[in-house]
Tab-separated table of C-alpha atoms and ligand atoms in Angstrom:
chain	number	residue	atom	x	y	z
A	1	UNK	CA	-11.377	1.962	21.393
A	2	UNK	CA	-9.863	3.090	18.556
A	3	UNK	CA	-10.457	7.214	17.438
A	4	UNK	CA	-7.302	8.712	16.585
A	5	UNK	CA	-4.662	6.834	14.016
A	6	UNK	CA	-1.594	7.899	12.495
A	7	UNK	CA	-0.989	7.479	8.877
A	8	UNK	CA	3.003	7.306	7.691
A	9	UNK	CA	3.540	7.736	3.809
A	10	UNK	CA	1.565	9.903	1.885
A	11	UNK	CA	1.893	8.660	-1.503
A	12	UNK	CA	-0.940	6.495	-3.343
A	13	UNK	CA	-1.914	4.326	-0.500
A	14	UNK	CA	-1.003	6.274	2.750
A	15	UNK	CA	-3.104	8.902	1.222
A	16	UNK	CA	-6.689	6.651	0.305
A	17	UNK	CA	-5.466	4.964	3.533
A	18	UNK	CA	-6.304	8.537	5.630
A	19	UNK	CA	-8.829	9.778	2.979
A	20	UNK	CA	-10.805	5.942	3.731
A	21	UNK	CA	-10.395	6.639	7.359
A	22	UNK	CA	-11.285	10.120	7.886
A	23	UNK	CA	-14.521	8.901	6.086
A	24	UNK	CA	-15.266	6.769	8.484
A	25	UNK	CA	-15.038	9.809	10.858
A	26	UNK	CA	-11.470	8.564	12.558
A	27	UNK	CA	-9.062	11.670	13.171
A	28	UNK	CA	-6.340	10.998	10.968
A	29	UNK	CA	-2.165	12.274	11.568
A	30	UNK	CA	-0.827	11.981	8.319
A	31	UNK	CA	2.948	12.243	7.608
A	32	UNK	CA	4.977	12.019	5.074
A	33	UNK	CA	9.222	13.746	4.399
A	34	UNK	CA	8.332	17.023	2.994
A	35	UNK	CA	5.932	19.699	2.342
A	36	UNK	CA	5.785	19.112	-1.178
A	37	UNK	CA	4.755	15.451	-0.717
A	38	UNK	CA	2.255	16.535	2.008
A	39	UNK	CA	0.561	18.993	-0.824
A	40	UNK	CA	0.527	16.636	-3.129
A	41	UNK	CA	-1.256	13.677	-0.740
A	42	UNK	CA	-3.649	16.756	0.190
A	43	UNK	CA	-4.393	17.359	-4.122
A	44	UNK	CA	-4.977	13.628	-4.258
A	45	UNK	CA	-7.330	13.414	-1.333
A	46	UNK	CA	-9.455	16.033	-3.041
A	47	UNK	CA	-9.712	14.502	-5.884
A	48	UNK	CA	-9.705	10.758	-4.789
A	49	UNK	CA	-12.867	12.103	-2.743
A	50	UNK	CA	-14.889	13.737	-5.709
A	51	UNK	CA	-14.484	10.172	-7.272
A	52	UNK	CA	-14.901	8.202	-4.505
A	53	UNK	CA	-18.651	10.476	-4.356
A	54	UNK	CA	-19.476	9.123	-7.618
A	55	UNK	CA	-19.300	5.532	-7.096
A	56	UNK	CA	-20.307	4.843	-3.444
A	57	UNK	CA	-22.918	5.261	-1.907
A	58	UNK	CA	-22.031	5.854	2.136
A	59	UNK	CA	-19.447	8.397	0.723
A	60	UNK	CA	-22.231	11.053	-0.894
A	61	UNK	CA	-23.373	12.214	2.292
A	62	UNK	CA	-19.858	13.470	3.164
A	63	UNK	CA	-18.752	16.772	2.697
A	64	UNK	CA	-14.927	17.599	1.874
A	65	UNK	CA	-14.306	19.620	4.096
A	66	UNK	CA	-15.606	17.867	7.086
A	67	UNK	CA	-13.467	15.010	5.667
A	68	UNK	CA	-10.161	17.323	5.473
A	69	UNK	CA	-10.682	18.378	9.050
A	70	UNK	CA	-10.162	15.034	10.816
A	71	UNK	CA	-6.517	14.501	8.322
A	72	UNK	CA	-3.529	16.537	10.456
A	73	UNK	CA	-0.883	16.624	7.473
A	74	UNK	CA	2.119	16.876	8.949
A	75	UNK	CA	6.068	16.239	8.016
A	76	UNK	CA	6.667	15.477	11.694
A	77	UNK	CA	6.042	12.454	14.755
A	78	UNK	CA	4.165	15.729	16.560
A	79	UNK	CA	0.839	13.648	17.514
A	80	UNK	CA	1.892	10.619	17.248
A	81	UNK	CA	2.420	9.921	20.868
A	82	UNK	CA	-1.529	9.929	20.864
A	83	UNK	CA	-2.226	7.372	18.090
A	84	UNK	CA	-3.431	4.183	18.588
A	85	UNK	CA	-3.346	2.376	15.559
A	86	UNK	CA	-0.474	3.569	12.905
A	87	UNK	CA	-0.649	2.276	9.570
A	88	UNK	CA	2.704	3.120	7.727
A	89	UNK	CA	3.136	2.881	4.026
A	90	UNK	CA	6.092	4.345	3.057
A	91	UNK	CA	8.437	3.235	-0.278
A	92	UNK	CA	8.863	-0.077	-0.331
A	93	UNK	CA	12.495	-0.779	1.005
A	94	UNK	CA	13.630	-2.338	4.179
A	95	UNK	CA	16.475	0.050	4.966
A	96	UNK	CA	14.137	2.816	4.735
A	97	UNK	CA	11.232	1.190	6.303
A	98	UNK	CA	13.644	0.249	9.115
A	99	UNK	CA	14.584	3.497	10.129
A	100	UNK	CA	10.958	4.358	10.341
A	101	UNK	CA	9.558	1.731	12.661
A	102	UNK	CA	12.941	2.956	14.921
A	103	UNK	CA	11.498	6.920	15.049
A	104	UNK	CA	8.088	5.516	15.539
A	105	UNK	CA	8.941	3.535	18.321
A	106	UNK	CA	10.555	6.439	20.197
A	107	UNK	CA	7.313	8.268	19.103
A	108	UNK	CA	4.446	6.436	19.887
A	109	UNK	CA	2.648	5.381	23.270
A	110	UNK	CA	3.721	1.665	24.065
A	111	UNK	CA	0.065	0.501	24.108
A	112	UNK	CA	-0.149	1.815	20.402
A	113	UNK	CA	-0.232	-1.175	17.367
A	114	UNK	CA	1.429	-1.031	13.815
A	115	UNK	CA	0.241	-2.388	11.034
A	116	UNK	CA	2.642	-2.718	7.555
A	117	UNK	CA	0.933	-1.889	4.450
A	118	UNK	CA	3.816	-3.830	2.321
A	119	UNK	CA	3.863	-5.629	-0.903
A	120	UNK	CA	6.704	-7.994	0.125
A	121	UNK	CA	8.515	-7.062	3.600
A	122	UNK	CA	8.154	-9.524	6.442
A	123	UNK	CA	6.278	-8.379	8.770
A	124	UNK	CA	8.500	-10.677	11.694
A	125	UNK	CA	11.458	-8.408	10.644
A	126	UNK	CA	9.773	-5.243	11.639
A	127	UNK	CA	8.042	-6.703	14.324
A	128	UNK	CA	11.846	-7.713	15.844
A	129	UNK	CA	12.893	-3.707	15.689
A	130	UNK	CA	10.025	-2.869	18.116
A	131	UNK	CA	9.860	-3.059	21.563
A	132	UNK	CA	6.566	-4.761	21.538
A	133	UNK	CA	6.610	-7.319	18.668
A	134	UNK	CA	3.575	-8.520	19.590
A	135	UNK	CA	1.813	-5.405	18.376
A	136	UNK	CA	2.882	-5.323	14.995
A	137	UNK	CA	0.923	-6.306	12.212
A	138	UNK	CA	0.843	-6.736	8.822
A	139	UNK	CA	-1.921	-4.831	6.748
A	140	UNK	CA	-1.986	-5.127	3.030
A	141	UNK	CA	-4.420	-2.895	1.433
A	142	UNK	CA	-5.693	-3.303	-2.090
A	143	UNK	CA	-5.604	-0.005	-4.057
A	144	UNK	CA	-7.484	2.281	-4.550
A	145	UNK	CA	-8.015	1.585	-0.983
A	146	UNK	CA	-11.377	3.071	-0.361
A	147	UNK	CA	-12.927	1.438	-3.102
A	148	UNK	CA	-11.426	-2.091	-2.341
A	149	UNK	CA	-12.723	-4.512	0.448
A	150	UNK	CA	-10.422	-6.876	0.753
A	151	UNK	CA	-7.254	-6.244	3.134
A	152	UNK	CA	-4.585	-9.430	3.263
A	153	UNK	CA	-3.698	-9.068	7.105
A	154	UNK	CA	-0.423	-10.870	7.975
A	155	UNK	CA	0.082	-12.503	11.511
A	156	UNK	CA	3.932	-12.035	11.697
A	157	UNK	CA	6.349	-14.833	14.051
A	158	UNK	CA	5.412	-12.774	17.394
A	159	UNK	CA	2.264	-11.130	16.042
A	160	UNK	CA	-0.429	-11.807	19.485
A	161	UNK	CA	-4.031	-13.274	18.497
A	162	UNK	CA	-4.669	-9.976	20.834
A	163	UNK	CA	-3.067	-7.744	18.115
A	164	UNK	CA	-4.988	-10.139	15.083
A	165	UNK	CA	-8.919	-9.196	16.857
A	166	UNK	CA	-8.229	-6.156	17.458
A	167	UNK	CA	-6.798	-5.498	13.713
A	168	UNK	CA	-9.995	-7.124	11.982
A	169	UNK	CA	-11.896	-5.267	14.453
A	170	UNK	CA	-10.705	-2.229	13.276
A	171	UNK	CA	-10.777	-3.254	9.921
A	172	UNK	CA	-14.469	-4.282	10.116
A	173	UNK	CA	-14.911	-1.087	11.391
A	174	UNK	CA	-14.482	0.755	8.239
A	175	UNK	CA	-16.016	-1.882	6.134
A	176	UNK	CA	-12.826	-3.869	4.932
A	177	UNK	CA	-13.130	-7.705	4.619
A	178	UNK	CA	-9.692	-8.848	6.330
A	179	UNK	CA	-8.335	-12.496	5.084
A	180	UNK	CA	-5.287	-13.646	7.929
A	181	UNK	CA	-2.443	-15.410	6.703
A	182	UNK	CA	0.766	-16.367	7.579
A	183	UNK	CA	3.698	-14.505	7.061
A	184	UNK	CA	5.796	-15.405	3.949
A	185	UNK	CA	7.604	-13.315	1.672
A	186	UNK	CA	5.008	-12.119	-0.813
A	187	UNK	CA	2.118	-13.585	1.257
A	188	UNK	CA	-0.357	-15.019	-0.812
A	189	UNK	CA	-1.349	-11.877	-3.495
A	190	UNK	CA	1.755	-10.474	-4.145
A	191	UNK	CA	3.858	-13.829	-4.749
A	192	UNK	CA	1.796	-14.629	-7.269
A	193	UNK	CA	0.989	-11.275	-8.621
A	194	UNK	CA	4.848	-9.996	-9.594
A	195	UNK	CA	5.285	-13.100	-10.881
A	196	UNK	CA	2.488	-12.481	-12.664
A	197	UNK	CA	3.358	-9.066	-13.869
A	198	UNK	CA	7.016	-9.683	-14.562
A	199	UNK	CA	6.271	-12.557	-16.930
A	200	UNK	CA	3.847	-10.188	-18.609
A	201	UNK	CA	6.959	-7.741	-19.124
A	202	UNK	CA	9.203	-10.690	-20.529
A	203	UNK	CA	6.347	-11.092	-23.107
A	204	UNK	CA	6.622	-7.481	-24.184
A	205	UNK	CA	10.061	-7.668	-23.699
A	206	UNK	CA	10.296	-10.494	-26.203
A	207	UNK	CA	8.113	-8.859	-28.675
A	208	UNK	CA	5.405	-11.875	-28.442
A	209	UNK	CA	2.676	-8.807	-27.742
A	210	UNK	CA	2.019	-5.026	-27.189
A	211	UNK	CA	0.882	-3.959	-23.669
A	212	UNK	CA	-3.050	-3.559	-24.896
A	213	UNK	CA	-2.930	-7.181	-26.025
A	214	UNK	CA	-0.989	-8.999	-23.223
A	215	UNK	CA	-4.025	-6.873	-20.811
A	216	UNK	CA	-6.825	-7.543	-23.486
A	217	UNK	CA	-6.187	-11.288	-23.554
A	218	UNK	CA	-6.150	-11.337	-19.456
A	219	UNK	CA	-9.696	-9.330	-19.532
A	220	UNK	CA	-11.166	-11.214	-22.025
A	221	UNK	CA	-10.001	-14.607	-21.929
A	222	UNK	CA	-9.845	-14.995	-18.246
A	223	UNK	CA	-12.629	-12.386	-17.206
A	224	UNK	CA	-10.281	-9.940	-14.908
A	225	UNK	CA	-11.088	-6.577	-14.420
A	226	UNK	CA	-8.133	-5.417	-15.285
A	227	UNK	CA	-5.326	-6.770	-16.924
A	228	UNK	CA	-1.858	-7.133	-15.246
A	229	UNK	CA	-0.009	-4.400	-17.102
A	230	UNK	CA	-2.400	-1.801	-16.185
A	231	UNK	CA	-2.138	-3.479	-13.042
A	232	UNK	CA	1.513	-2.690	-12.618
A	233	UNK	CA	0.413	0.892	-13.713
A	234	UNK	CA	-1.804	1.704	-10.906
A	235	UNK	CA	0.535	0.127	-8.154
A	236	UNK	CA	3.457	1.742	-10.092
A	237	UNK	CA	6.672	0.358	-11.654
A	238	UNK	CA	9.416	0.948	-8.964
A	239	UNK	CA	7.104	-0.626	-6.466
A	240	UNK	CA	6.300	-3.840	-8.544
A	241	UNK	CA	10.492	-3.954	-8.674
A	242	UNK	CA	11.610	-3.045	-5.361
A	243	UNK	CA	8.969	-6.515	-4.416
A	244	UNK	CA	9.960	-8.581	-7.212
A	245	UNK	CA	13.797	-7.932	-5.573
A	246	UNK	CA	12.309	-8.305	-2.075
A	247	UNK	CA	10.857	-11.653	-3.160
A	248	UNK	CA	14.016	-12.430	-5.516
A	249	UNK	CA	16.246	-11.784	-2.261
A	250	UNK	CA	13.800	-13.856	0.181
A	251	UNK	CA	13.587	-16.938	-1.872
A	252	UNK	CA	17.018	-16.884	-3.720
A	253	UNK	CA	14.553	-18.124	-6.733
A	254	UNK	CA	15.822	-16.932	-10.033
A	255	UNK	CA	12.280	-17.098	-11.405
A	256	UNK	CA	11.532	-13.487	-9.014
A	257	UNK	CA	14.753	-12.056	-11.236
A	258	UNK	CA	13.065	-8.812	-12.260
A	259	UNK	CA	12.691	-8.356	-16.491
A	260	UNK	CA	14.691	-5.583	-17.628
A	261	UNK	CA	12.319	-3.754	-19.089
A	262	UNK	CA	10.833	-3.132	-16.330
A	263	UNK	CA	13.824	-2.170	-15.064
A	264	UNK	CA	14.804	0.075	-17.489
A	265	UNK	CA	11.406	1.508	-17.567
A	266	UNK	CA	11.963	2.721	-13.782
A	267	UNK	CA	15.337	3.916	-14.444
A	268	UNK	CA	13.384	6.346	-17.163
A	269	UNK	CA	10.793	7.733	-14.524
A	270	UNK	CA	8.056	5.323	-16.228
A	271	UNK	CA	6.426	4.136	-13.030
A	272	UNK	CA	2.693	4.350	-14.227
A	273	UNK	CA	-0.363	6.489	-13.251
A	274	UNK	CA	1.390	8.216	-10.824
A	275	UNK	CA	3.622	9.700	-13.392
A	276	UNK	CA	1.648	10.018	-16.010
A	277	UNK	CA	3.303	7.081	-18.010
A	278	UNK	CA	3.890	3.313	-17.629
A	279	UNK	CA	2.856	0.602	-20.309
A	280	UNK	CA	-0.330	3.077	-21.043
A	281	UNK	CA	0.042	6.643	-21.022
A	282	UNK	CA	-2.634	8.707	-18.626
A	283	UNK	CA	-3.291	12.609	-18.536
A	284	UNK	CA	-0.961	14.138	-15.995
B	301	LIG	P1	4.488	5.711	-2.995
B	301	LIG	O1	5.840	5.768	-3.604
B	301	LIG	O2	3.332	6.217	-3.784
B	301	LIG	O3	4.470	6.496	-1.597
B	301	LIG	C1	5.416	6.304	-0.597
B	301	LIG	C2	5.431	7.571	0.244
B	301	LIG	O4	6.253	7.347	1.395
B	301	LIG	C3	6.021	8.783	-0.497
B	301	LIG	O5	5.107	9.862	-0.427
B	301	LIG	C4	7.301	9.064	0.276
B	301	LIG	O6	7.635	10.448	0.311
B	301	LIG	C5	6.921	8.551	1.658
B	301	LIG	N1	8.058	8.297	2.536
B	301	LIG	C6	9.261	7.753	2.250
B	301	LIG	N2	10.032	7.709	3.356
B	301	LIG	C7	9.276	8.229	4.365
B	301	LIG	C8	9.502	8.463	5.742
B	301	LIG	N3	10.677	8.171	6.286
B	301	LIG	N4	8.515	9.017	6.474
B	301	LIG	C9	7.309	9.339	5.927
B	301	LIG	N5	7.048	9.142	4.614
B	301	LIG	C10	8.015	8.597	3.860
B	301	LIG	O7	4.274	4.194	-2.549
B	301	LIG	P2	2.885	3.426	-2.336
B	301	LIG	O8	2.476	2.835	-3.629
B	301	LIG	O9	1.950	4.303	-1.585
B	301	LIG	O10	3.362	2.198	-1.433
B	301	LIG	C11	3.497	2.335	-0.035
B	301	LIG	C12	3.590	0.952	0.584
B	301	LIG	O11	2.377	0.234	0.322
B	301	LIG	C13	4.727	0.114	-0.001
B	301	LIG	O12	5.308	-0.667	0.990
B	301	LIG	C14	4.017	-0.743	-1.040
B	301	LIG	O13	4.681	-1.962	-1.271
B	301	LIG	C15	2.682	-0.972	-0.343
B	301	LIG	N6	1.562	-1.263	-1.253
B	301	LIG	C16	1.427	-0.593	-2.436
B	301	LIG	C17	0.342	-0.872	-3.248
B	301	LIG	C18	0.111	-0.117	-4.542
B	301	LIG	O14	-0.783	-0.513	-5.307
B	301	LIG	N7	0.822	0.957	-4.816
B	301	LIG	C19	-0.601	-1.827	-2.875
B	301	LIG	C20	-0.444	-2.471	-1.654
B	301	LIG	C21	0.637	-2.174	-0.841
């Protein structure tokens, strides 16, 4: 049975990811490079919580503190060999990711699992770095992760139907809906949803519309929630183009070429929410 998982990447999902789970009442080991990341994934727990106490209901009777005690923030593998589930969400980018799955597998128990939270990276190609392929996973949450149900699981080349049960299980367990599918790059949501995106930046790009009324015509026209710009905003810009060149790499498909506006938006420290300032400005 699953009690105690470890959380890697403590940036907009890893954090929801252990603030979701500590909910729940799992005991959480969250880690992420440095202090000051680890200080600020603590800042956004708080105030993901307060929020998340607003809008549903399961999460009112919880008290902050209780929640904080089951997260151990840490910038090291130190209780890791205990985990049994990790859920890693670092940056999106192989060569980093790569080097993680290698300290985790020295880390970790061998009965432990791994699930991916990517937006593009084959989940086969991490599985291959681990000495048990069979127990890795992919997981792709939807953000903000504690207030989304659905989570795209990925069944990877050497993936065991073992390793699938015991991931919906687990998702189930915490109230996620988990859809399986097979592993290609982008899966289903995310192949379709840079494309999405970066054709939304060509058409700012080419001055056919502002930001407001590419999103307005998405909300109102085709009844979305949100529209794809604002969409890019709350996954953030350097994310939405390290995938599109994940999925422009995978499928050699020059219609994955990332627009450069995007581009250039990332190379100005524009990458959304998180920094205060994408295609819509936010308060810091
Ligand atoms: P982010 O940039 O907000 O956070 C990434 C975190 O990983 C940072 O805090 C960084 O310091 C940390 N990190 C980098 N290298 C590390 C290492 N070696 N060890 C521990 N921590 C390390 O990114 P994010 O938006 O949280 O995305 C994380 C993953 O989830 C990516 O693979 C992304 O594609 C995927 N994803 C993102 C979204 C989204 O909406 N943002 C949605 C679904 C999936």
């Amino acid at each position: 049975m699953i009690q105690t998982v470890g959380v890697v990447g403590a940036g907009v999902m890893g954090s929801d990811v252990a603030l979701d789970l500590a909910c729940y009442g799992y005991e959480v080991v969250l880690k992420d490079i440095s202090e000051d990341a680890v200080r600020r994934a603590k800042e956004k727990i708080r105030t993901d919580f307060r929020l998340l106490k607003m809008v549903k209901p399961q999460a009112k009777q919880l008290a902050l503190e209780d929640v904080l005690d089951r997260i151990a923030f840490t910038t090291s593998y130190d209780g890791f060999g205990r985990v049994q589930f990790v859920i890693e969400n670092i940056t999106e980018d192989w060569e980093r990711k790569k080097a993680v799955y290698t300290e985790l597998s020295e880390a970790c128990g061998i009965d432990a699992y791994f699930a991916v939270n990517t937006s593009c990276i084959s989940i086969t190609k991490v599985g291959a770095l681990m000495p048990r392929p069979d127990k890795v996973i992919g997981m792709h949450f939807m953000n903000p992760v504690p207030m989304k149900e659905l989570v795209e699981v990925i069944r990877g080349e050497h993936t065991s139907d073992e390793t699938v049960a015991c991931g919906e299980q687990f998702l189930r367990s915490f109230d996620k809906v988990p859809v399986v599918v097979n592993d290609f790059p982008g899966f289903v949501t995310n192949r379709v949803l840079m494309l999405t995106i970066n054709e939304c930046v060509w058409a700012v790009q080419d001055g056919v519309a502002e930001p407001q009324d590419v999103d307005k015509i998405f909300r109102l026209g085709f009844g979305h929630k949100m529209g794809p710009l604002a969409t890019c905003d709350l996954i953030g810009l350097d994310t939405i183009l390290n995938s599109l060149l994940v999925l422009y790499d995978s499928y050699k498909d020059p219609k994955f070429r990332p627009c450069p506006l995007l581009v250039k938006m990332v190379d100005a420290g524009y990458l959304g929410k998180k920094s205060g300032k994408g295609f819509f400005d936010y308060d810091k």
